[in-house]
Coordinates of C-alpha atoms in Angstrom, one line a residue:
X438 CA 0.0 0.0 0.0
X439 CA 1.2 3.7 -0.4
X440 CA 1.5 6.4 2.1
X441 CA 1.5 9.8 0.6
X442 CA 1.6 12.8 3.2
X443 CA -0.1 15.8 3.1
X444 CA 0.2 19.2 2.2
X445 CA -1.3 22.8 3.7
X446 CA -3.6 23.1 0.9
X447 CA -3.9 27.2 0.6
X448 CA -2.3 30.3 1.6
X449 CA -4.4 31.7 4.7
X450 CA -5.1 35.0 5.6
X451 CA -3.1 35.0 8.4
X452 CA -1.4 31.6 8.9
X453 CA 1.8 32.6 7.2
X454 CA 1.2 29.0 5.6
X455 CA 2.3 29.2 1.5
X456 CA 1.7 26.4 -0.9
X457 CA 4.1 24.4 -2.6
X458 CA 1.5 23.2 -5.2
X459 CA 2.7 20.6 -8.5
X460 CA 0.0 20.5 -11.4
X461 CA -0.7 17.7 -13.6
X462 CA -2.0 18.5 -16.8
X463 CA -3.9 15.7 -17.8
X464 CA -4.0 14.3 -21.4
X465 CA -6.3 11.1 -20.8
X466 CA -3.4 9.2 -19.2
X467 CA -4.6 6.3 -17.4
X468 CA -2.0 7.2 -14.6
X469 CA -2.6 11.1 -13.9
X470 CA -4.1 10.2 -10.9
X471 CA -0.9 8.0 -9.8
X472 CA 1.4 11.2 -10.8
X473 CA -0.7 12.8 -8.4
X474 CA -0.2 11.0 -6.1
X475 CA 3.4 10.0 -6.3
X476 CA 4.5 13.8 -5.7
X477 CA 2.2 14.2 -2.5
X478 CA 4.4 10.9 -1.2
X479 CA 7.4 13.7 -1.3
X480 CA 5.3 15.7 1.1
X481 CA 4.5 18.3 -2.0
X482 CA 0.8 19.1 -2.8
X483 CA 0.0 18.0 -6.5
X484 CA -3.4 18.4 -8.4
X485 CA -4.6 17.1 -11.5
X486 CA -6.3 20.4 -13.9
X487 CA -7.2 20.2 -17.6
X488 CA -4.6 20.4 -20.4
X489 CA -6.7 23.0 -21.4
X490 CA -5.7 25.6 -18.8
X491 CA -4.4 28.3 -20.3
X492 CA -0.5 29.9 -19.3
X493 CA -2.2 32.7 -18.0
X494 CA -4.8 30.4 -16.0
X495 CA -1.5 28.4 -14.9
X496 CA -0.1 32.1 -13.8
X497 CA -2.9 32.6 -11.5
X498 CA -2.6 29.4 -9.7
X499 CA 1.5 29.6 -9.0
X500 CA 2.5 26.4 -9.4
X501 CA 6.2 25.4 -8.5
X502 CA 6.4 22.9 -11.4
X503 CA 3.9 21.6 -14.3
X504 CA 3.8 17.7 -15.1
X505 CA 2.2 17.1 -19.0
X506 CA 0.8 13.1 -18.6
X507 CA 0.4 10.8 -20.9
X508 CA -1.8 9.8 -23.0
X509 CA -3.7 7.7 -25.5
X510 CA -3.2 10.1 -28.8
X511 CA 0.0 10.4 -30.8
X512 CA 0.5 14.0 -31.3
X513 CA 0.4 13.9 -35.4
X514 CA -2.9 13.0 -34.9
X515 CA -5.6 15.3 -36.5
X516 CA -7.4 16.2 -33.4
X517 CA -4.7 15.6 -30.9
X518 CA -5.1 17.3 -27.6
X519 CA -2.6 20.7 -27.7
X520 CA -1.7 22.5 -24.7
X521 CA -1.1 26.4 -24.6
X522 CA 2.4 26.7 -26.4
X523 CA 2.6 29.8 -23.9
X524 CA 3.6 27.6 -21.3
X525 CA 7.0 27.1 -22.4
X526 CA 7.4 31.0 -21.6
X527 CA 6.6 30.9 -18.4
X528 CA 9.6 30.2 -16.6
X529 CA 7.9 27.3 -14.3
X530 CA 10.2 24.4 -14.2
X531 CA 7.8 21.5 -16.8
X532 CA 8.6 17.7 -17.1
X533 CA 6.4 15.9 -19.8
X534 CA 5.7 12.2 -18.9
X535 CA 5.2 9.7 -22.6
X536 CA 2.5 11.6 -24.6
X537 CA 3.6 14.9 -22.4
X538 CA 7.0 14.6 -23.5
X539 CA 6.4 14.3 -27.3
X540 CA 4.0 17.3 -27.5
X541 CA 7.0 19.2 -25.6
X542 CA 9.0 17.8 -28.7
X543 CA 6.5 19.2 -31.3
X544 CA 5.3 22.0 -30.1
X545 CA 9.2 23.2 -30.0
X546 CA 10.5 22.8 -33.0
X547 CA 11.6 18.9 -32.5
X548 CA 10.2 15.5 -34.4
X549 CA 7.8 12.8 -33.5
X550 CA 7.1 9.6 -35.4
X551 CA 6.0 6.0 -35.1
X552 CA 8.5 4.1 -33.8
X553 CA 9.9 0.9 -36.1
X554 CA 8.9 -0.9 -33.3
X555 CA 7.1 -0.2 -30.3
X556 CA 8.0 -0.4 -26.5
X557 CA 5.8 -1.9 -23.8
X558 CA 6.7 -3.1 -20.4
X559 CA 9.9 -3.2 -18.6
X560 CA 13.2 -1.7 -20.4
X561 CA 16.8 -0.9 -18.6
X562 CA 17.2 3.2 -18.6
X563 CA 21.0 3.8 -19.8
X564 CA 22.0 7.1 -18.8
X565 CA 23.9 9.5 -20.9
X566 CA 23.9 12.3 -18.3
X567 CA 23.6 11.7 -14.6
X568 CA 23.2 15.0 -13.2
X569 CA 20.0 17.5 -12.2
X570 CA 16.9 14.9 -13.3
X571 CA 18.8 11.7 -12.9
X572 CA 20.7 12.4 -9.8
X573 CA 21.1 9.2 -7.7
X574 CA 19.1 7.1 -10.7
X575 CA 21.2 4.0 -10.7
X576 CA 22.5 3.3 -14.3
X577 CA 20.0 0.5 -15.9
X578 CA 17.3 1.1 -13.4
X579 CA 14.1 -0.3 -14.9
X580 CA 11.5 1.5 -16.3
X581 CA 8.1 1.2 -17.2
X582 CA 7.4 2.3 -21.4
X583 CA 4.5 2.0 -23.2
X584 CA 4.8 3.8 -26.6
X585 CA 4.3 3.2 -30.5
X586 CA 5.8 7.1 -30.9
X587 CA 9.4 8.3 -30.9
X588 CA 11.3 11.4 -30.6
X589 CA 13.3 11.2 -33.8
X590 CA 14.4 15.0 -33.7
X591 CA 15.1 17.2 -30.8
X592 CA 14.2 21.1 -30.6
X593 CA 16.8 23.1 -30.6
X594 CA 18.4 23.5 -27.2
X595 CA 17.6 20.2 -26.1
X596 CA 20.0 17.0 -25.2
X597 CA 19.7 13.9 -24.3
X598 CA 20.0 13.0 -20.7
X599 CA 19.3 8.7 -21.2
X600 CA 18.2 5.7 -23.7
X601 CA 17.1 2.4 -24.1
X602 CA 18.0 -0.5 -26.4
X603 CA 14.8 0.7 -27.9
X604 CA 14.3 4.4 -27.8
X605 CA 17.5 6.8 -28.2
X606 CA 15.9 9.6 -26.5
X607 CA 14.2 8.3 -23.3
X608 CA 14.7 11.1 -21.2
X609 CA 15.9 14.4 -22.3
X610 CA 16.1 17.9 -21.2
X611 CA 16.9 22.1 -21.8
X612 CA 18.5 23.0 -18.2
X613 CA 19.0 26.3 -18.8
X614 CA 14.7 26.7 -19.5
X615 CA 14.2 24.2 -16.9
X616 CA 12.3 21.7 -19.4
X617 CA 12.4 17.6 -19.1
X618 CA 11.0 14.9 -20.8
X619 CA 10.7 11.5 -20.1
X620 CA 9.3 8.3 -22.6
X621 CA 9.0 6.4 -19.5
X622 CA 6.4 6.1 -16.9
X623 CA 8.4 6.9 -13.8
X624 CA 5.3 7.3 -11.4
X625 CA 4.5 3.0 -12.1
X626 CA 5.2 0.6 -9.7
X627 CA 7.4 -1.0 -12.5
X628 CA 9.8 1.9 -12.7
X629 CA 12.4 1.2 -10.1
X630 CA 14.1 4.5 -9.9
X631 CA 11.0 6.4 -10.6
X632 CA 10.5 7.8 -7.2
X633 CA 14.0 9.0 -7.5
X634 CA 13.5 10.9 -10.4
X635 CA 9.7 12.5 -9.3
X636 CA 12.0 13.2 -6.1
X637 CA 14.8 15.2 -8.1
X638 CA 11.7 17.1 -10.2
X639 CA 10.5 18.0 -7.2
X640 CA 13.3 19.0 -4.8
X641 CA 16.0 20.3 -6.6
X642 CA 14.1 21.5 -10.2
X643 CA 11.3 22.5 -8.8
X644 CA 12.9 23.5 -5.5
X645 CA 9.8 22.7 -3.3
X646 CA 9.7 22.2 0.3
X647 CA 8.1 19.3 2.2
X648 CA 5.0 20.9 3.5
X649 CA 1.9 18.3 2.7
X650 CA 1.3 17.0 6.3
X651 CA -0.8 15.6 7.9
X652 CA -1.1 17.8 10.9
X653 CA -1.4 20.6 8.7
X654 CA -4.4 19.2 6.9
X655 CA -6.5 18.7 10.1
X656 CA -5.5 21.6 11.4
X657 CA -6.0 23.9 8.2
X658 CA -9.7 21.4 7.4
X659 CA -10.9 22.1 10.9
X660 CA -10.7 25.6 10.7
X661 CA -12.2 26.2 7.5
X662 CA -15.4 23.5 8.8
X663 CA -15.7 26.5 11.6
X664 CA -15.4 28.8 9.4
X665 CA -18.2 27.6 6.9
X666 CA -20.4 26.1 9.5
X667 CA -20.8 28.3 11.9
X668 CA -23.1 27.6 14.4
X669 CA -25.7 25.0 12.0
X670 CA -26.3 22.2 12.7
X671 CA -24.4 18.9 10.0
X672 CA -25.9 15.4 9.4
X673 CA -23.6 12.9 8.1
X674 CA -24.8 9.3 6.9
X675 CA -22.3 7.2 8.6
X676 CA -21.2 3.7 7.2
X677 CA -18.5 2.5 9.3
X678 CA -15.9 2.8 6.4
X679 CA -12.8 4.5 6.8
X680 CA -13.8 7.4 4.7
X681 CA -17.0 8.7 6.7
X682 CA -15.1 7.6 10.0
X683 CA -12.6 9.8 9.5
X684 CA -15.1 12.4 8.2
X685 CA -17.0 11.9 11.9
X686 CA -13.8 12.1 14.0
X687 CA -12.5 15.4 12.0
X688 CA -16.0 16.9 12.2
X689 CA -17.0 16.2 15.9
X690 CA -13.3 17.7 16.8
X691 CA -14.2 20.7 14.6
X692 CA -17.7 21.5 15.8
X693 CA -18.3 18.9 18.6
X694 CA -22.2 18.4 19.4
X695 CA -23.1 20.4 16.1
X696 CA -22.8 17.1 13.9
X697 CA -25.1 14.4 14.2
X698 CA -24.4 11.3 12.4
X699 CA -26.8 8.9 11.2
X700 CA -26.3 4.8 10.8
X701 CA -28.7 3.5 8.9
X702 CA -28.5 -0.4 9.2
X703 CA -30.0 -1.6 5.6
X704 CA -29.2 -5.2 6.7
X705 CA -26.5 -6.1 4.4
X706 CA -23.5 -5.3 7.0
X707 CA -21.0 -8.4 8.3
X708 CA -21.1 -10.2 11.6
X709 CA -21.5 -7.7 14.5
X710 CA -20.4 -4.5 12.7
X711 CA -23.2 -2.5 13.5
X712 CA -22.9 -3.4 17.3
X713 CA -19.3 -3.0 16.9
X714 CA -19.5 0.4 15.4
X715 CA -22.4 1.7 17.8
X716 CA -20.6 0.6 20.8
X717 CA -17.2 2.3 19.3
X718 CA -18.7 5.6 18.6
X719 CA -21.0 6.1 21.0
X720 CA -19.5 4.7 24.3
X721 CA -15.1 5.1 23.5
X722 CA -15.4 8.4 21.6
X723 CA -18.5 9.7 22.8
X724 CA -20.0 10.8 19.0
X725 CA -23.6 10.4 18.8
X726 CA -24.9 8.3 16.4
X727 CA -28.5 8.1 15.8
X728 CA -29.4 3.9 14.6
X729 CA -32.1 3.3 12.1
X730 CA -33.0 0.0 11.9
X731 CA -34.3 -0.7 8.8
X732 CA -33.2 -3.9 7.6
X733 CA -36.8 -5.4 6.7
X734 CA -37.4 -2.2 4.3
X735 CA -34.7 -3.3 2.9
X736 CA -34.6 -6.6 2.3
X737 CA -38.7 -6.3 1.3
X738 CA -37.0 -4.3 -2.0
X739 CA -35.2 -7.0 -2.7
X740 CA -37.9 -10.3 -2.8
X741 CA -37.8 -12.2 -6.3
X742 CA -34.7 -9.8 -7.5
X743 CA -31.7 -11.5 -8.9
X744 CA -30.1 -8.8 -11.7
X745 CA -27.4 -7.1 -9.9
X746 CA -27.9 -4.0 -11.1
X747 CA -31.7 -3.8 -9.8
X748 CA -30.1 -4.7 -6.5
X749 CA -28.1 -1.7 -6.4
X750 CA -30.9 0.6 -7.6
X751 CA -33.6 -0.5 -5.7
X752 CA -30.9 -0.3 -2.4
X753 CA -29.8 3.4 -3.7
X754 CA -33.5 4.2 -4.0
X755 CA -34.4 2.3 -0.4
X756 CA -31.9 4.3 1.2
X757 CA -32.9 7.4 -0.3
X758 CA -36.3 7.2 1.1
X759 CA -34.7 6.4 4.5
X760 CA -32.8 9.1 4.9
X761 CA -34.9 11.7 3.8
X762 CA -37.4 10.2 6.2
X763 CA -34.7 10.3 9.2
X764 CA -33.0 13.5 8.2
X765 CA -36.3 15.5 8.4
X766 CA -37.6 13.8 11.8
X767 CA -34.3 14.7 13.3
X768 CA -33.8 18.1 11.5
X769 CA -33.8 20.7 10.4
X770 CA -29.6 20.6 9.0
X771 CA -28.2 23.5 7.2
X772 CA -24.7 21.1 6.2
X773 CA -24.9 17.6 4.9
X774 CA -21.2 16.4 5.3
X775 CA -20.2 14.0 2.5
X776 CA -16.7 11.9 2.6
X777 CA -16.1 13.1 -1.2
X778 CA -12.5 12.1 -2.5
X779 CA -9.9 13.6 -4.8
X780 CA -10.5 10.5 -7.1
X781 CA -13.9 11.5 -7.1
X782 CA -13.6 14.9 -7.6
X783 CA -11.1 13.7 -11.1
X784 CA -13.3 11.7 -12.2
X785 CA -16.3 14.3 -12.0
X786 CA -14.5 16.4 -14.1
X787 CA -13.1 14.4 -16.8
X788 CA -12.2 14.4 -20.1
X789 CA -13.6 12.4 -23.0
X790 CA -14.3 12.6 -26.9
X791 CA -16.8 14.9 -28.6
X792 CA -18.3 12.7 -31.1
X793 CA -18.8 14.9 -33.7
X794 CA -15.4 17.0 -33.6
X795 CA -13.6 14.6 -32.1
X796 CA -12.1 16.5 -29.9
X797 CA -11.2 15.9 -26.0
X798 CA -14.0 17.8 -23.6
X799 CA -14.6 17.9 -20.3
X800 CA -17.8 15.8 -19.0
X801 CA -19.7 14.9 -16.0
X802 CA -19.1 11.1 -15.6
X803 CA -21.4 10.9 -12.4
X804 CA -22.3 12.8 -9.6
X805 CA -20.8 11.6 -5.9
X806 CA -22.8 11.3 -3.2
X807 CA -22.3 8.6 -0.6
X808 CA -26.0 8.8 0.2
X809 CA -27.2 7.4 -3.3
X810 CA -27.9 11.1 -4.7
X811 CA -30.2 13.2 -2.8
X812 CA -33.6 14.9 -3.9
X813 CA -33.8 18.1 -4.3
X814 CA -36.2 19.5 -1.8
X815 CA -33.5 18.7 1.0
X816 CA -31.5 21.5 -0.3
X817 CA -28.5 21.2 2.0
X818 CA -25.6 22.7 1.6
X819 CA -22.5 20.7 1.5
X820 CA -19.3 20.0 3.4
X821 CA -16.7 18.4 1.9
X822 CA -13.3 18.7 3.8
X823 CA -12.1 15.1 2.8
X824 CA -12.1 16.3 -1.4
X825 CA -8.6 17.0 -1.9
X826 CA -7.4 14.0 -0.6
X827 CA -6.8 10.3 -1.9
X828 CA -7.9 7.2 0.1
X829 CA -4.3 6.5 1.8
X830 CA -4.6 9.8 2.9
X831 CA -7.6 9.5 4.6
X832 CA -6.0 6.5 6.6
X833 CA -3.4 8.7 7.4
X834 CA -5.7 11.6 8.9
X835 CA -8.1 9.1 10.6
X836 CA -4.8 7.4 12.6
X837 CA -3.7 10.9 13.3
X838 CA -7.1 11.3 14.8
X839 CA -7.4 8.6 17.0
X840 CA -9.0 6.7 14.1
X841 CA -8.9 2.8 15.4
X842 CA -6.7 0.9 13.2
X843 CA -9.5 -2.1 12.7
X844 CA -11.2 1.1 10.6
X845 CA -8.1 2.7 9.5
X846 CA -7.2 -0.9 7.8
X847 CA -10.8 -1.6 7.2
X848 CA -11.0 -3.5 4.0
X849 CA -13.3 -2.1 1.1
X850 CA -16.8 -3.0 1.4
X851 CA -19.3 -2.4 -1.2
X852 CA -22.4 -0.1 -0.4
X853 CA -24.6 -2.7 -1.2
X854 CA -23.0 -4.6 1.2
X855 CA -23.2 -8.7 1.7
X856 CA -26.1 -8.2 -0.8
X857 CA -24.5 -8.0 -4.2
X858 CA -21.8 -10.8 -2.7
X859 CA -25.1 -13.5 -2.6
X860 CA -25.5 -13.7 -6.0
X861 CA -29.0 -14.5 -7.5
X862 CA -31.9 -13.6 -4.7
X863 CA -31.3 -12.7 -1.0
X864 CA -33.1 -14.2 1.4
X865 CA -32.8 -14.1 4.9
X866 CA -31.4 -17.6 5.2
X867 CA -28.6 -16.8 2.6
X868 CA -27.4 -13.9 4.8
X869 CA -27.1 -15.9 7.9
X870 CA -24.8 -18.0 6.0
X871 CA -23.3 -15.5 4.2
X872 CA -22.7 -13.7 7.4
X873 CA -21.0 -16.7 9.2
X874 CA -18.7 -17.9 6.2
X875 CA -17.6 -13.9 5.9
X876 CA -16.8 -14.2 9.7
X877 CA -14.9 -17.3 9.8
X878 CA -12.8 -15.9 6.8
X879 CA -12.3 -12.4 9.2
X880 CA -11.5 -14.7 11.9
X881 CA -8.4 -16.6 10.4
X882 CA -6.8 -14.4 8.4
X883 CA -6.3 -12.2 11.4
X884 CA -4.9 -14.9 13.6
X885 CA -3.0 -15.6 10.9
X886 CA -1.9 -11.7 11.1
X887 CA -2.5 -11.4 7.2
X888 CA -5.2 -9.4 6.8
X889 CA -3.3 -6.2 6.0
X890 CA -1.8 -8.4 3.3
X891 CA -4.5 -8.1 1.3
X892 CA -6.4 -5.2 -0.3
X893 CA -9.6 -7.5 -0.1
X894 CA -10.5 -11.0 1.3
X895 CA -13.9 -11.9 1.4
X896 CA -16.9 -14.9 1.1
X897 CA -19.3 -15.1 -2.2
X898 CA -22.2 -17.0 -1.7
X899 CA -23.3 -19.1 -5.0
X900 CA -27.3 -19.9 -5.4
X901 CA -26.5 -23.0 -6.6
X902 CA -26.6 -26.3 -4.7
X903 CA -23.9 -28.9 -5.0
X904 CA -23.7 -33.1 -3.7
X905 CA -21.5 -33.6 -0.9
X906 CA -21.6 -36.2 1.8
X907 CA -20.6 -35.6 5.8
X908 CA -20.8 -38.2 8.1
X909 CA -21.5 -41.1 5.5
X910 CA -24.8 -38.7 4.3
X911 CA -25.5 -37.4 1.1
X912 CA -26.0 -33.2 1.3
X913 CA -26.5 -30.6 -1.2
X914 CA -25.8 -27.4 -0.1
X915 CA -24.3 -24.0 -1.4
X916 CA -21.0 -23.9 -2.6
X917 CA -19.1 -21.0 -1.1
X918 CA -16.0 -19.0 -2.9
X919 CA -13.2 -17.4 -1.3
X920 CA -12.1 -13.8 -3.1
X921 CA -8.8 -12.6 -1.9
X922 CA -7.1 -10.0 -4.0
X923 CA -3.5 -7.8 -3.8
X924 CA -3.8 -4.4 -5.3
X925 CA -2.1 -1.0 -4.7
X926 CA -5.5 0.5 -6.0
X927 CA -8.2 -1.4 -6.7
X928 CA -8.1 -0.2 -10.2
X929 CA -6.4 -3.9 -11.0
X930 CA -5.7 -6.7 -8.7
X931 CA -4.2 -10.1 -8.6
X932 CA -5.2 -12.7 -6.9
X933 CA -3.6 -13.6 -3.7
X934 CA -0.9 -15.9 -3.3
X935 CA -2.6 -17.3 0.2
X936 CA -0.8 -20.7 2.5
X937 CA -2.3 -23.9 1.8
X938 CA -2.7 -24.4 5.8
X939 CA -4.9 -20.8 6.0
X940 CA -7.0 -21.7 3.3
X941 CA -7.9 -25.5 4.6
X942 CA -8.5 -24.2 7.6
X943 CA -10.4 -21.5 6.9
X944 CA -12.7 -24.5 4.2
X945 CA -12.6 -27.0 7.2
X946 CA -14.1 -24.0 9.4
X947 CA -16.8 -23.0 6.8
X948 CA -17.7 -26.4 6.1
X949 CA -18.4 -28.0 9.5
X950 CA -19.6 -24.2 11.4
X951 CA -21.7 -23.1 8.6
X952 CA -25.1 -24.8 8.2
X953 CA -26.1 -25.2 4.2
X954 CA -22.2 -25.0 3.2
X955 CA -21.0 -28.1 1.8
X956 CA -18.4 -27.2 -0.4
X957 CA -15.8 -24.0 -0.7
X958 CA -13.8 -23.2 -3.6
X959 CA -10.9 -20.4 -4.5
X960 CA -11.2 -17.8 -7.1
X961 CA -7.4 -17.2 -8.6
X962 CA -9.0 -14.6 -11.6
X963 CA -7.1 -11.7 -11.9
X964 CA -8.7 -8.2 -12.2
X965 CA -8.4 -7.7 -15.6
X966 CA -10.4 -9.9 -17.1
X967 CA -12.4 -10.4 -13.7
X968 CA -13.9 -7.7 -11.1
X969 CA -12.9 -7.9 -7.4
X970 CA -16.2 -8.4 -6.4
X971 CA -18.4 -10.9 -8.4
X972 CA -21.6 -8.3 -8.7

């Protein structure tokens, strides 16, 4: 897992607190997100804008150092996405990444074309000139390329700072204007000395300071909460994940008795979590949480329905009706508080093709609401303190606020919940079983101190029935499958590598404890070509 720090996000009347701010302009790379992110792990703030923002746009926001992604074009394409060519002028130190790189190329006077042959996966980086970008970048580090296009011709000014057996100019550079480029994807896993070389961009081009922490995020979040709040009154819908826990623990330390949380129990939820999280809240940290039980409304929606998809709307629209039915009994709330993430906020706002110019535009993807999507007539207003940050962040800011590590470590867990892991109808009897197996999995892998080994590791119920014989008599019962997954994002995941002795122990368990459970089998599909959760 990565832990990126955080940053002070804004100047503040009055704090003496300036930003050291990195800005991604993104090109449709599939990894803007993970640039992102790999600058806030130097403790530098780093945001991901259009590559439409103009220089003067760029001007306003002061950015100590511009990152151009990759992307999916090649940049002799017709409608190729262009960035302003005015940013060249503006003295900020710029380092284009792949598809970043060769527009940087183009747009200065240099040559791009498709490559004899193309280069995908890992490639050892030679380096012509170890100083200023590839400081301490050991000489045939690995790097991560994926590229049909080559530089061919370099702008004037330029030179080249490293190569592959592939690709001449794999990193190049004009020191004296402060501009770098890069074929490689140094912000992969893959790319061994790619932290190195985001580090040396960062530092000593960009000549940033470490000042993305996490104390000054609470304490800069906390006092713009006062600030916006005042003294109305904020509901938050509570789930017990790590992201509206942390949300609770920031907000009751900013404005204390002025938040009321609500925990609406649809049902779905594992073994003992609600009583678990009640009893957490309520009693250790002394947060109010107001408990609606309403796990017959629920499962009543959900008699006779087996598409997935009709699960999850008629549980979005259940628990829409819910809460507006609890927010106005325990109202009136001026602030709905909402654990809205950076990724969300990216993806809200991102790019795709016009159809009939086929040019890039920005669109709405989907909205974000952790509540399903709110009616209108509740009109509040929102408070979103969590939306600059990504999900490791969030871990970070709930342990720094006395966040228990059994949420901070929490495993995801759908919305739907245990519901779209029975596949087929669900009935009460299948969630008792459910239940139990998804338990019993819990159990072991945390005796076996593994469970922060893997990014998921969970029981599917099947609504099948298989033959099976205990004690010399024939059964037929449900088959249930273990899903345990490795992933640094969840955007793809292997499956896990787990002991022999965990996993019979954890079938042997399932097997005899379980009622209805005859049979357990392991799921080794990788994420592609499978999803992490089977619904």
């Amino acid at each position: 897992m990565t832990h990126s720090t955080l940053h002070q996000p804004a100047t503040v009347a009055g704090s003496g607190l300036q930003r050291q701010l990195i800005v991604i302009l993104d090109f449709g790379s599939q990894y803007s997100e993970l640039i992102a992110r790999r600058i806030r792990e130097t403790q530098v703030y780093s945001e991901v804008i259009s590559y439409r923002t103009t220089a003067e746009q760029l001007t306003q926001l002061a950015p100590k150092g511009i990152i151009l992604s990759g992307g999916p074009n090649s940049v002799y394409d017709e409608n190729a996405p262009q960035c302003d060519p005015e940013i060249w002028n503006l003295g900020i130190p710029i380092l284009g990444v792949c598809y970043g790189m060769q527009l940087m190329v183009q747009q200065l006077g240099g040559t791009v074309e498709r490559a004899s042959a193309g280069e995908y996966g890992k490639a050892a980086l030679f380096i012509d000139d170890p100083t200023d970008l590839l400081t301490n970048v050991e000489q045939a580090t690995i790097m991560w390329m994926s590229h049909g296009d080559s530089v061919t011709k370099l702008p004037p000014g330029f030179r080249v700072l490293a190569h592959t057996d592939n690709t001449p100019m794999a990193a190049i550079a004009h020191p004296e204007r402060k501009l770098y480029g890069v074929q490689f994807h140094p912000e992969v896993v893959h790319s061994v000395g790619g932290i190195a070389l985001i580090r040396n961009f960062v530092y000593h081009i960009c000549d940033c300071e470490p000042t993305w922490t996490t104390a000054a995020f609470v304490e800069e979040a906390i006092r713009e909460v006062r600030a916006k709040v005042g003294d109305k009154r904020v509901l938050l819908a509570l789930s017990g994940g790590v992201d509206s826990s942390t949300l609770a623990f920031l907000l009751h330390r900013a404005i204390g008795d002025q938040l009321t949380c609500m925990f609406i129990d649809q049902g779905f939820m594992r073994k003992g979590e609600p009583e678990r999280l009640l009893k957490l809240f309520q009693e250790q940290f002394h947060i109010k949480v107001e408990y609606v039980n309403a796990r017959d409304r629920f499962l009543a929606q959900l008699v006779g329905v087996t598409d997935p998809e009709e699960k999850r709307k008629r549980i979005g629209h259940e628990f829409i009706r819910v809460f507006e039915e609890e927010s106005q009994r325990l109202g009136p709330f001026d602030y709905l508080a909402q654990g809205t993430l950076y990724p969300d906020v990216i993806e809200s706002a991102n790019t795709n093709i016009d159809p009939q110019t086929g040019e890039r535009v920005a669109v709405k993807i989907k909205s974000h609401h952790n509540v399903g999507g709110l009616p209108e007539n509740l009109r509040f207003k929102l408070v979103e303190p969590l939306r600059k940050l990504f999900k490791d962040e969030v871990r970070q800011v709930g342990r720094s606020l006395g966040l228990p590590e059994e949420i901070v470590q929490r495993h995801p867990f759908p919305g739907p919940g245990l519901a779209i892991r029975i596949l087929g109808e669900v009935t009460p009897e299948r969630l008792e079983i459910l239940r139990d197996a998804d338990f019993i999995v819990r159990q072991e892998i945390n005796r076996a101190e593994m469970y922060n080994d893997f990014w998921q590791a969970f029981a599917v119920l099947l609504p099948i029935r298989t033959v099976g014989v205990m004690g010399d008599q024939r059964t037929y019962a449900y088959p249930v499958v273990l899903r345990f997954v490795t992933s640094e994002d969840g955007m793809t995941a292997d499956w896990a590598r787990v002991p022999y002795d965990l996993l019979e122990r954890i079938a042997n368990r399932i097997v005899n404890e379980v009622p209805g459970v005859n049979r357990v089998v392991y799921d080794i599909t990788s994420k592609p070509p499978g999803t992490i959760e089977w619904e």
